Amino acid sequence: MVETSLKLVISLTQIAAVMGVVLLTVMLLTLLERKVLGWMQDRMGPMEVGPYGILQPIADGIKLFFKEDIIPAGANKFLFSLAPILALVPALIGFAVVPFGPNQTVELFGVQFKPFVISDINIGILYILAFASIGAYGIILGGWASNSKYSLLGGLRSAAQVISYELNVGLAIVGVLLLAGSLSLVKIAEAQAGGFWHWFVFAPPFPQIFAFVVYVISAVAETNRVPFDLPEAESELVAGFFTEYSGMRFAFYFLAEYANMILVSCVAAALFLGGWNAPYPGTILARIGLEHISWMENVGWFTVKVYFFLFLFFWLRATLPRLRYDQLMRFGWKVMLPIALGNILITSVAAYLFPRS
Amino acid sequence: MKFKNWLKTITFYEILVGMKATLTHLLRYRPITLQYPHEKRTLPDSYRGMLALLRYDDGTEKCVGCDLCEAACPSRVIRVVSAEVPGEPTKRYAKEYYMDMTRCLFCGLCVDACPVDALGMTREFEWAVYDKRQLLLNKEQLLAIGDRSFLVREKRLELQHPNVAFFNVAFKHVPQKPT
């Protein structure tokens, strides 16, 4: 009984810590995105609130809290309120299986737990994919419940985008799963230990570089980011599925988008770039005799990889214009899908002929 | 050639070129932003800002109430009510002068039309107000704008404009500059 409640307390602490870090990262990202976009376009970004504008997210948060919360006449009130939550919750739930650090087991008061992953379940990546597609319901329902044509069109576009790109994400991952032999994110990341030539992007027998490119493009489309931001295309659809949303409901959609960005970056880092592993064998801290804090180096590398992907998102946004709708669908079905399928074929043959030790 | 194009397509060559361009801007960061309320750029001499009524050096109003500005204005901003100068039957002045700056498009036609150069365009542009009625300016306000914008005034009765010669007659009883 004591052990069970202690386990519960430890789990809750882990969940609170991860949620806190994710939400703080979202705050940081809102500022960082505006800053990076500004720097790339020879502007400065927000500068007024605090030194160099670093308090801008707090000001934005206060503003969103005090904005009037409007439910349009004729909207389905229940679904209208439910939809933002339905978008945000799946994005946050996915973090339960992401390994942020090495696969250590720590014993505290006689209870064993893994400090860097909330729950190491065997079907981790499947769980993330399942919940990622539930996030689309939030967008579609939000667009439908608003009782506005623009919102509905945004929601429908999101649905079409999900069926084109969710598939490619799933198929791009299969190659990695074949090589790693597990669906657990912890085991997949562990299989890439020992230098960057073991990461699945470069790994023998068959480098997953094509799968990686397909995954990154699909991930951008999954999170509705530029150049695939068709559900919220402001030049065509006012603001897309969240046209009628205001105040905190809008903020929930905003949080969901950024949480999704972090989640797909975490998955990309774990699956293709070796997760918490450093690009050299072992860790420097362990080699100089500080093994008990070598996890810090691992967590640092994971953070660097995640932020590399987040920067890639900003970078793409600063560079590319929005794709036309038929181009997007054609690219998803006629280019990415065959590449992903071909990658699975070659990977399975290569993995059969040259099995990893 | 066809193979080269194909290679460019599958390696996302154009996209990579674009991304290189944005990254170059990030690394060689030279912002062209002006932090507006804190630093202001110097405006060109010909800047068309807020309109103002002008005076001569001794405080005499230049405006003779001829209504030409009202006639020249394309958006009917200006309204002039002219009257005789008391005791000088041949002279007139603008008794009332209104400008509805909500409609003004700063074309400067009134300034061109004025035969005595009584109208000027200042370099004031910070005229955001909470109430549109604050932009309905009367004669005193327009003179005040002119007073603070043109510190160095023209000497009285100098030939600034070919048409001034017609009005260039000395007179005495004109409204004084309010103190």
Coordinates of C-alpha atoms in Angstrom, one line a residue:
Chain A
M1 CA 0.0 0.0 0.0
V2 CA 2.7 2.4 1.0
E3 CA 4.8 1.3 -2.0
T4 CA 1.8 1.9 -4.4
S5 CA 1.1 5.4 -3.0
L6 CA 4.8 6.2 -3.2
K7 CA 4.9 5.1 -6.8
L8 CA 1.9 7.3 -7.4
V9 CA 3.6 10.3 -5.8
I10 CA 6.8 9.7 -7.9
S11 CA 4.8 9.4 -11.1
L12 CA 2.8 12.5 -10.4
T13 CA 6.0 14.4 -9.6
Q14 CA 7.4 13.3 -13.0
I15 CA 4.3 14.3 -14.8
A16 CA 4.3 17.7 -13.2
A17 CA 7.9 18.2 -14.0
V18 CA 7.5 17.2 -17.7
M19 CA 4.3 19.3 -18.0
G20 CA 6.1 22.3 -16.5
V21 CA 9.1 21.9 -18.7
V22 CA 6.9 21.6 -21.8
L23 CA 4.7 24.5 -21.0
L24 CA 7.7 26.7 -20.2
T25 CA 9.3 25.6 -23.5
V26 CA 6.1 26.6 -25.2
M27 CA 6.4 30.1 -23.7
L28 CA 10.0 30.3 -24.7
L29 CA 9.2 29.1 -28.2
T30 CA 6.6 31.8 -28.7
L31 CA 9.2 34.4 -28.1
L32 CA 12.0 32.5 -29.8
E33 CA 9.9 32.1 -33.0
R34 CA 9.2 35.7 -33.3
K35 CA 12.8 36.6 -32.6
V36 CA 14.3 34.1 -35.0
L37 CA 11.8 35.1 -37.7
G38 CA 12.7 38.7 -37.1
W39 CA 16.5 38.0 -37.2
M40 CA 16.1 36.2 -40.5
Q41 CA 14.1 39.0 -42.0
D42 CA 16.4 41.8 -40.8
R43 CA 14.0 42.8 -38.1
M44 CA 14.3 42.8 -34.3
G45 CA 11.2 41.0 -33.2
P46 CA 9.5 42.0 -29.9
M47 CA 11.7 44.6 -28.1
E48 CA 9.4 46.6 -25.8
V49 CA 8.5 44.3 -22.8
G50 CA 11.5 43.8 -20.6
P51 CA 15.2 43.9 -21.8
Y52 CA 15.2 42.8 -25.5
G53 CA 11.6 41.8 -25.2
I54 CA 12.2 38.7 -23.1
L55 CA 9.0 39.2 -21.0
Q56 CA 6.8 39.2 -24.1
P57 CA 5.3 35.7 -23.5
I58 CA 4.2 36.8 -20.0
A59 CA 2.6 39.9 -21.5
D60 CA 0.9 37.8 -24.2
G61 CA -0.4 35.4 -21.5
I62 CA -1.9 38.2 -19.4
K63 CA -3.5 39.7 -22.5
L64 CA -5.0 36.3 -23.5
F65 CA -6.4 35.8 -20.0
F66 CA -8.2 39.1 -20.0
K67 CA -9.6 39.0 -23.5
E68 CA -13.3 38.5 -23.9
D69 CA -14.3 34.9 -24.4
I70 CA -16.8 34.8 -27.2
I71 CA -19.0 31.9 -28.2
P72 CA -20.6 32.7 -31.6
A73 CA -24.4 32.6 -32.0
G74 CA -25.4 29.3 -33.6
A75 CA -22.3 27.5 -32.5
N76 CA -22.5 24.1 -30.9
K77 CA -21.5 25.3 -27.4
F78 CA -20.5 21.9 -26.0
L79 CA -18.2 21.0 -28.9
F80 CA -17.0 24.6 -29.2
S81 CA -15.7 24.4 -25.7
L82 CA -14.5 20.9 -26.0
A83 CA -12.5 21.2 -29.2
P84 CA -9.5 23.3 -27.9
I85 CA -9.1 20.8 -25.0
L86 CA -9.3 17.9 -27.4
A87 CA -6.5 19.5 -29.4
L88 CA -4.3 20.3 -26.4
V89 CA -4.6 17.1 -24.3
P90 CA -3.4 14.6 -26.9
A91 CA -0.4 16.8 -27.6
L92 CA 0.6 16.8 -23.9
I93 CA -0.3 13.1 -23.4
G94 CA 2.3 12.1 -25.9
F95 CA 5.2 13.2 -23.7
A96 CA 4.4 10.3 -21.3
V97 CA 6.6 7.9 -23.3
V98 CA 9.3 10.2 -24.5
P99 CA 12.7 9.4 -22.9
F100 CA 14.5 12.6 -22.0
G101 CA 17.6 10.9 -20.6
P102 CA 19.4 7.6 -20.2
N103 CA 17.6 4.4 -19.4
Q104 CA 18.6 4.3 -15.7
T105 CA 16.6 2.9 -12.9
V106 CA 16.8 4.7 -9.6
E107 CA 15.7 3.4 -6.2
L108 CA 14.0 5.8 -3.9
F109 CA 12.6 4.7 -0.5
G110 CA 12.6 1.1 -1.8
V111 CA 10.7 2.0 -5.0
Q112 CA 12.3 1.5 -8.4
F113 CA 11.5 4.0 -11.1
K114 CA 13.1 5.5 -14.3
P115 CA 13.7 9.2 -13.7
F116 CA 13.8 10.3 -17.4
V117 CA 10.7 8.7 -18.8
I118 CA 7.3 8.8 -17.2
S119 CA 6.2 5.5 -18.5
D120 CA 8.3 3.1 -20.6
I121 CA 5.6 1.2 -22.3
N122 CA 6.4 -1.3 -25.1
I123 CA 4.2 0.3 -27.7
G124 CA 5.4 3.9 -27.1
I125 CA 5.6 5.1 -30.7
L126 CA 2.3 3.6 -31.5
Y127 CA 0.8 5.4 -28.5
I128 CA 2.2 8.7 -29.8
L129 CA 0.9 8.2 -33.3
A130 CA -2.6 7.2 -32.0
F131 CA -2.9 10.3 -29.9
A132 CA -1.4 12.6 -32.6
S133 CA -4.3 11.6 -34.8
I134 CA -6.8 12.3 -32.0
G135 CA -5.4 15.9 -31.9
A136 CA -6.9 16.4 -35.4
Y137 CA -10.3 15.8 -34.0
G138 CA -9.8 19.0 -31.9
I139 CA -9.1 21.0 -35.0
I140 CA -11.9 19.5 -37.1
L141 CA -14.5 19.8 -34.4
G142 CA -13.4 23.3 -33.6
G143 CA -13.9 24.2 -37.2
W144 CA -17.3 22.6 -37.4
A145 CA -18.6 23.8 -34.1
S146 CA -17.8 27.4 -34.8
N147 CA -20.7 27.6 -37.3
S148 CA -18.6 29.6 -39.7
K149 CA -17.7 28.6 -43.3
Y150 CA -14.1 29.7 -43.0
S151 CA -13.6 27.6 -39.9
L152 CA -15.3 24.6 -41.5
L153 CA -13.0 24.8 -44.5
G154 CA -10.0 25.1 -42.2
G155 CA -11.1 22.0 -40.3
L156 CA -11.8 20.0 -43.5
R157 CA -8.3 20.9 -44.8
S158 CA -6.9 19.7 -41.6
A159 CA -8.7 16.4 -42.0
A160 CA -7.4 16.0 -45.6
Q161 CA -3.9 16.9 -44.4
V162 CA -4.0 14.3 -41.6
I163 CA -5.0 11.4 -44.0
S164 CA -2.2 12.4 -46.4
Y165 CA 0.6 12.8 -43.8
E166 CA -0.2 10.7 -40.8
L167 CA 0.2 7.7 -43.1
N168 CA 3.7 8.9 -44.2
V169 CA 4.8 9.5 -40.6
G170 CA 3.8 5.9 -39.8
L171 CA 5.5 4.4 -42.8
A172 CA 8.7 6.5 -42.3
I173 CA 9.0 5.2 -38.8
V174 CA 8.6 1.5 -39.8
G175 CA 12.2 1.4 -41.2
V176 CA 13.5 2.5 -37.8
L177 CA 11.4 0.0 -36.0
L178 CA 12.7 -2.8 -38.3
L179 CA 16.2 -1.9 -37.3
A180 CA 15.6 -1.4 -33.6
G181 CA 13.3 -4.3 -33.2
S182 CA 11.1 -2.6 -30.7
L183 CA 8.3 -0.1 -30.5
S184 CA 9.4 1.4 -27.2
L185 CA 11.1 4.8 -27.6
V186 CA 13.5 3.9 -24.8
K187 CA 14.7 0.8 -26.5
I188 CA 14.9 2.5 -29.9
A189 CA 17.1 5.3 -28.5
E190 CA 19.2 2.7 -26.6
A191 CA 19.8 0.8 -29.8
Q192 CA 21.6 3.9 -31.2
A193 CA 24.2 4.2 -28.5
G194 CA 27.8 4.6 -29.3
G195 CA 28.6 7.5 -31.7
F196 CA 26.7 9.3 -34.4
W197 CA 27.5 6.5 -37.0
H198 CA 25.1 4.3 -35.0
W199 CA 22.2 6.8 -35.2
F200 CA 19.5 5.5 -37.5
V201 CA 19.9 8.4 -40.0
F202 CA 23.4 7.1 -40.8
A203 CA 23.3 3.6 -39.4
P204 CA 24.3 0.5 -41.3
P205 CA 23.0 -1.7 -42.8
F206 CA 20.8 0.8 -44.6
P207 CA 20.8 4.5 -43.5
Q208 CA 17.3 5.8 -42.8
I209 CA 18.1 9.2 -44.4
F210 CA 15.1 9.0 -46.8
A211 CA 12.8 8.0 -44.0
F212 CA 14.2 10.9 -42.0
V213 CA 13.4 13.4 -44.7
V214 CA 9.9 12.0 -45.2
Y215 CA 9.4 12.1 -41.4
V216 CA 10.5 15.7 -41.1
I217 CA 8.3 16.9 -43.9
S218 CA 5.4 14.9 -42.7
A219 CA 6.0 16.2 -39.1
V220 CA 5.8 19.8 -40.4
A221 CA 2.6 19.0 -42.1
E222 CA 1.2 17.2 -39.0
T223 CA 1.8 20.2 -36.9
N224 CA 0.1 22.5 -39.4
R225 CA 3.2 24.7 -39.7
V226 CA 4.4 26.7 -42.7
P227 CA 4.7 25.7 -45.5
F228 CA 1.8 23.3 -44.8
D229 CA -0.3 25.7 -42.7
L230 CA -3.4 25.3 -44.9
P231 CA -5.9 24.8 -42.0
E232 CA -5.1 28.3 -40.8
A233 CA -4.2 29.9 -44.1
E234 CA -4.8 33.5 -43.2
S235 CA -4.8 34.9 -46.7
E236 CA -7.6 32.5 -47.8
L237 CA -9.5 31.5 -44.6
V238 CA -9.2 34.5 -42.3
A239 CA -7.5 32.4 -39.6
G240 CA -8.9 28.9 -40.5
F241 CA -10.3 26.7 -37.9
F242 CA -9.8 29.1 -35.0
T243 CA -11.3 32.1 -36.7
E244 CA -14.1 32.3 -34.1
Y245 CA -12.0 31.5 -31.1
S246 CA -10.8 34.2 -28.6
G247 CA -9.1 34.4 -25.3
M248 CA -8.0 31.3 -23.6
R249 CA -9.7 29.0 -26.0
F250 CA -7.5 30.4 -28.8
A251 CA -4.5 30.1 -26.4
F252 CA -5.3 26.4 -26.1
Y253 CA -5.0 25.9 -29.8
F254 CA -1.8 27.9 -29.7
L255 CA -0.4 25.8 -26.9
A256 CA -1.5 22.6 -28.7
E257 CA 0.4 23.6 -31.9
Y258 CA 3.6 24.4 -30.0
A259 CA 3.3 21.3 -27.8
N260 CA 2.9 19.2 -31.0
M261 CA 6.0 20.8 -32.4
I262 CA 8.0 19.8 -29.4
L263 CA 6.5 16.3 -29.4
V264 CA 7.4 15.6 -33.0
S265 CA 10.8 17.1 -32.4
C266 CA 11.3 14.8 -29.5
V267 CA 10.2 11.8 -31.5
A268 CA 12.4 12.7 -34.4
A269 CA 15.4 13.1 -32.0
A270 CA 14.6 9.8 -30.4
L271 CA 14.0 7.8 -33.5
F272 CA 16.6 9.2 -36.0
L273 CA 19.2 11.2 -34.1
G274 CA 20.0 8.8 -31.3
G275 CA 17.8 10.2 -28.6
W276 CA 19.8 11.1 -25.5
N277 CA 23.1 9.6 -26.9
A278 CA 26.0 11.9 -27.6
P279 CA 27.5 11.9 -31.1
Y280 CA 30.6 10.1 -29.6
P281 CA 30.7 6.8 -27.7
G282 CA 29.8 7.1 -24.0
T283 CA 29.9 10.4 -22.3
I284 CA 32.8 12.7 -21.4
L285 CA 31.6 13.1 -17.8
A286 CA 31.7 9.3 -17.3
R287 CA 35.1 9.1 -18.8
I288 CA 36.6 11.6 -16.3
G289 CA 35.1 9.7 -13.4
L290 CA 31.8 11.7 -12.8
E291 CA 29.5 8.8 -13.7
H292 CA 26.8 9.8 -11.3
I293 CA 26.1 13.0 -13.2
S294 CA 26.8 11.8 -16.7
W295 CA 23.0 11.9 -17.3
M296 CA 23.3 15.7 -17.4
E297 CA 25.3 15.4 -20.6
N298 CA 22.8 13.0 -22.1
V299 CA 19.8 15.3 -21.3
G300 CA 21.8 18.2 -22.7
W301 CA 22.4 16.3 -26.0
F302 CA 18.7 15.5 -26.2
T303 CA 17.8 19.1 -25.6
V304 CA 20.2 20.2 -28.3
K305 CA 18.6 17.8 -30.8
V306 CA 15.1 18.9 -30.0
Y307 CA 16.0 22.5 -30.3
F308 CA 17.7 21.8 -33.6
F309 CA 14.4 20.5 -34.9
L310 CA 12.5 23.5 -33.4
F311 CA 14.9 25.8 -35.1
L312 CA 14.3 23.9 -38.4
F313 CA 10.6 24.7 -38.0
F314 CA 11.3 28.4 -37.6
W315 CA 13.8 28.3 -40.4
L316 CA 11.3 26.7 -42.8
R317 CA 8.7 29.2 -41.8
A318 CA 11.1 32.1 -42.6
T319 CA 11.9 30.7 -46.0
L320 CA 9.1 29.0 -47.7
P321 CA 5.7 30.2 -49.0
R322 CA 2.6 28.2 -48.5
L323 CA 1.9 25.2 -50.8
R324 CA -1.2 25.1 -52.9
Y325 CA -3.7 22.6 -51.8
D326 CA -3.5 20.1 -54.7
Q327 CA 0.3 20.3 -54.6
L328 CA 0.2 19.3 -50.9
M329 CA -2.0 16.3 -51.5
R330 CA 0.0 15.3 -54.6
F331 CA 3.3 15.6 -52.8
G332 CA 2.0 13.5 -49.9
W333 CA 0.5 10.7 -51.9
K334 CA 2.5 10.5 -55.0
V335 CA 6.0 11.3 -53.8
M336 CA 6.4 10.7 -50.1
L337 CA 4.3 7.6 -49.9
P338 CA 6.3 5.7 -52.6
I339 CA 9.5 6.8 -51.0
A340 CA 8.4 5.6 -47.6
L341 CA 7.2 2.3 -49.0
G342 CA 10.4 1.8 -50.9
N343 CA 12.4 2.6 -47.8
I344 CA 10.6 -0.1 -45.9
L345 CA 11.3 -2.6 -48.7
I346 CA 15.0 -1.9 -48.9
T347 CA 15.4 -1.6 -45.2
S348 CA 13.8 -5.0 -44.6
V349 CA 16.0 -6.7 -47.2
A350 CA 19.1 -5.0 -45.9
A351 CA 18.2 -5.9 -42.3
Y352 CA 17.7 -9.5 -43.3
L353 CA 21.0 -9.8 -45.2
F354 CA 23.1 -7.8 -42.7
P355 CA 21.5 -8.2 -39.3
R356 CA 22.8 -5.8 -36.6
S357 CA 24.7 -7.5 -33.9
Chain B
M1 CA 20.3 18.6 -68.5
K2 CA 17.2 16.6 -67.8
F3 CA 19.1 14.5 -65.3
K4 CA 20.4 17.7 -63.6
N5 CA 16.9 19.0 -63.2
W6 CA 15.8 15.7 -61.8
L7 CA 18.6 15.7 -59.3
K8 CA 17.8 19.3 -58.3
T9 CA 14.2 18.2 -57.7
I10 CA 14.9 15.2 -55.5
T11 CA 17.5 17.0 -53.4
F12 CA 15.2 20.0 -52.8
Y13 CA 17.9 22.2 -54.4
E14 CA 15.8 25.4 -54.7
I15 CA 14.5 25.1 -51.1
L16 CA 18.0 24.6 -49.8
V17 CA 19.2 27.7 -51.7
G18 CA 16.3 29.7 -50.1
M19 CA 17.1 28.3 -46.6
K20 CA 20.8 29.3 -47.1
A21 CA 19.7 32.8 -47.9
T22 CA 17.6 33.1 -44.7
L23 CA 20.4 31.6 -42.7
T24 CA 22.9 34.1 -44.1
H25 CA 20.7 36.9 -42.9
L26 CA 20.5 35.3 -39.5
L27 CA 24.3 35.0 -39.2
R28 CA 25.0 38.4 -40.6
Y29 CA 22.4 40.1 -38.6
R30 CA 22.0 43.8 -39.5
P31 CA 18.6 45.0 -38.5
I32 CA 17.1 47.9 -40.4
T33 CA 14.5 48.5 -37.7
L34 CA 14.1 51.9 -36.1
Q35 CA 12.7 51.6 -32.6
Y36 CA 10.2 54.2 -33.4
P37 CA 9.0 55.9 -30.2
H38 CA 12.6 55.9 -28.8
E39 CA 14.5 56.9 -32.0
K40 CA 13.0 58.9 -34.8
R41 CA 14.3 59.2 -38.3
T42 CA 14.9 62.7 -39.7
L43 CA 12.1 63.5 -42.1
P44 CA 12.9 65.0 -45.5
D45 CA 12.3 68.7 -46.0
S46 CA 9.4 68.1 -48.3
Y47 CA 7.6 65.9 -45.8
R48 CA 3.8 66.5 -45.9
G49 CA 2.7 66.5 -42.3
M50 CA 0.0 68.4 -40.5
L51 CA -1.3 71.5 -42.1
A52 CA -0.8 74.9 -40.4
L53 CA -1.7 78.5 -40.8
L54 CA 1.2 80.9 -40.8
R55 CA 1.9 84.4 -39.6
Y56 CA 4.4 87.0 -40.5
D57 CA 7.2 87.9 -38.2
D58 CA 5.2 90.5 -36.2
G59 CA 2.3 88.2 -35.6
T60 CA 0.1 89.3 -38.5
E61 CA -1.8 86.5 -40.1
K62 CA -0.9 85.9 -43.6
C63 CA -4.4 84.6 -44.6
V64 CA -6.5 87.0 -46.4
G65 CA -9.6 84.9 -46.5
C66 CA -9.7 84.5 -50.3
D67 CA -11.3 80.9 -50.2
L68 CA -8.9 79.6 -52.8
C69 CA -7.7 76.8 -50.6
E70 CA -11.4 75.8 -49.9
A71 CA -11.9 75.7 -53.7
A72 CA -8.7 73.7 -54.3
C73 CA -9.3 71.1 -51.7
P74 CA -10.5 67.8 -53.3
S75 CA -12.0 66.4 -50.2
R76 CA -13.6 69.5 -48.8
V77 CA -11.5 69.6 -45.7
I78 CA -11.3 73.4 -45.4
R79 CA -14.0 75.9 -44.5
V80 CA -13.2 79.6 -44.6
V81 CA -15.5 82.4 -43.4
S82 CA -13.9 85.7 -44.4
A83 CA -14.7 89.1 -43.2
E84 CA -13.6 92.7 -43.7
V85 CA -10.8 94.0 -41.6
P86 CA -12.4 96.6 -39.3
G87 CA -11.7 100.1 -40.6
E88 CA -10.0 98.9 -43.8
P89 CA -12.7 98.5 -46.4
T90 CA -10.4 97.1 -49.0
K91 CA -8.8 94.4 -46.8
R92 CA -10.2 91.1 -45.7
Y93 CA -9.1 88.4 -43.4
A94 CA -10.3 84.9 -42.4
K95 CA -12.7 85.4 -39.5
E96 CA -13.2 81.7 -39.0
Y97 CA -11.1 78.9 -40.5
Y98 CA -11.8 75.2 -40.0
M99 CA -10.0 72.1 -41.1
D100 CA -11.5 68.6 -40.8
M101 CA -8.3 66.6 -40.7
T102 CA -10.2 63.3 -40.6
R103 CA -10.8 63.7 -44.3
C104 CA -7.5 65.3 -45.3
L105 CA -5.3 63.3 -47.6
F106 CA -2.3 65.6 -47.4
C107 CA -2.2 66.2 -51.1
G108 CA -0.9 69.8 -50.6
L109 CA -3.2 71.3 -53.2
C110 CA -4.4 74.0 -50.7
V111 CA -0.8 75.0 -50.0
D112 CA -0.2 75.3 -53.8
A113 CA -3.4 77.3 -54.2
C114 CA -2.7 79.8 -51.5
P115 CA -1.6 83.1 -53.2
V116 CA 0.0 84.5 -50.0
D117 CA 1.6 81.4 -48.7
A118 CA -0.6 81.5 -45.6
L119 CA -0.8 77.7 -45.5
G120 CA 2.1 75.4 -44.8
M121 CA 2.7 71.7 -44.3
T122 CA 4.6 71.0 -41.2
R123 CA 6.6 67.9 -40.3
E124 CA 4.2 66.9 -37.5
F125 CA 2.7 63.5 -38.0
E126 CA 1.9 62.1 -34.5
W127 CA -1.7 63.0 -34.5
A128 CA -3.3 59.8 -33.3
V129 CA -6.3 60.7 -31.1
Y130 CA -9.0 58.8 -29.3
D131 CA -11.8 61.0 -30.5
K132 CA -12.3 62.0 -34.1
R133 CA -13.7 65.3 -33.1
Q134 CA -10.3 66.3 -31.8
L135 CA -9.2 66.4 -35.5
L136 CA -11.6 69.2 -36.3
L137 CA -9.2 72.1 -36.0
N138 CA -10.2 75.7 -35.7
K139 CA -8.2 78.8 -36.6
E140 CA -6.5 79.1 -33.2
Q141 CA -5.3 75.6 -33.2
L142 CA -4.0 75.8 -36.8
L143 CA -2.1 79.0 -36.0
A144 CA -0.7 77.3 -32.9
I145 CA 0.6 74.5 -35.0
G146 CA 2.2 77.0 -37.4
D147 CA 3.7 78.9 -34.5
R148 CA 5.5 75.9 -33.0
S149 CA 6.5 74.4 -36.4
F150 CA 7.9 77.4 -38.2
L151 CA 10.0 79.2 -35.6
V152 CA 11.7 81.3 -38.2
R153 CA 9.0 83.2 -40.1
E154 CA 9.1 85.3 -43.2
K155 CA 9.5 89.0 -42.8
R156 CA 6.3 90.8 -43.3
L157 CA 5.5 91.9 -46.8
E158 CA 8.3 90.3 -48.6
L159 CA 7.7 89.1 -52.0
Q160 CA 7.4 85.4 -51.6
H161 CA 5.0 84.7 -54.3
P162 CA 4.3 86.5 -57.5
N163 CA 0.7 87.0 -56.5
V164 CA 1.6 88.6 -53.2
A165 CA 2.4 91.8 -54.9
F166 CA -1.3 92.4 -55.4
F167 CA -2.0 92.1 -51.6
N168 CA 1.2 93.8 -50.7
V169 CA -0.3 96.9 -49.2
A170 CA 0.3 98.1 -45.7
F171 CA -2.6 98.0 -43.2
K172 CA -2.9 98.5 -39.5
H173 CA -5.9 96.9 -37.8
V174 CA -5.4 93.1 -37.9
P175 CA -6.1 90.6 -35.2
Q176 CA -3.2 90.3 -32.8
K177 CA -1.5 87.1 -31.9
P178 CA -3.0 85.8 -28.7
T179 CA -0.6 85.8 -25.9

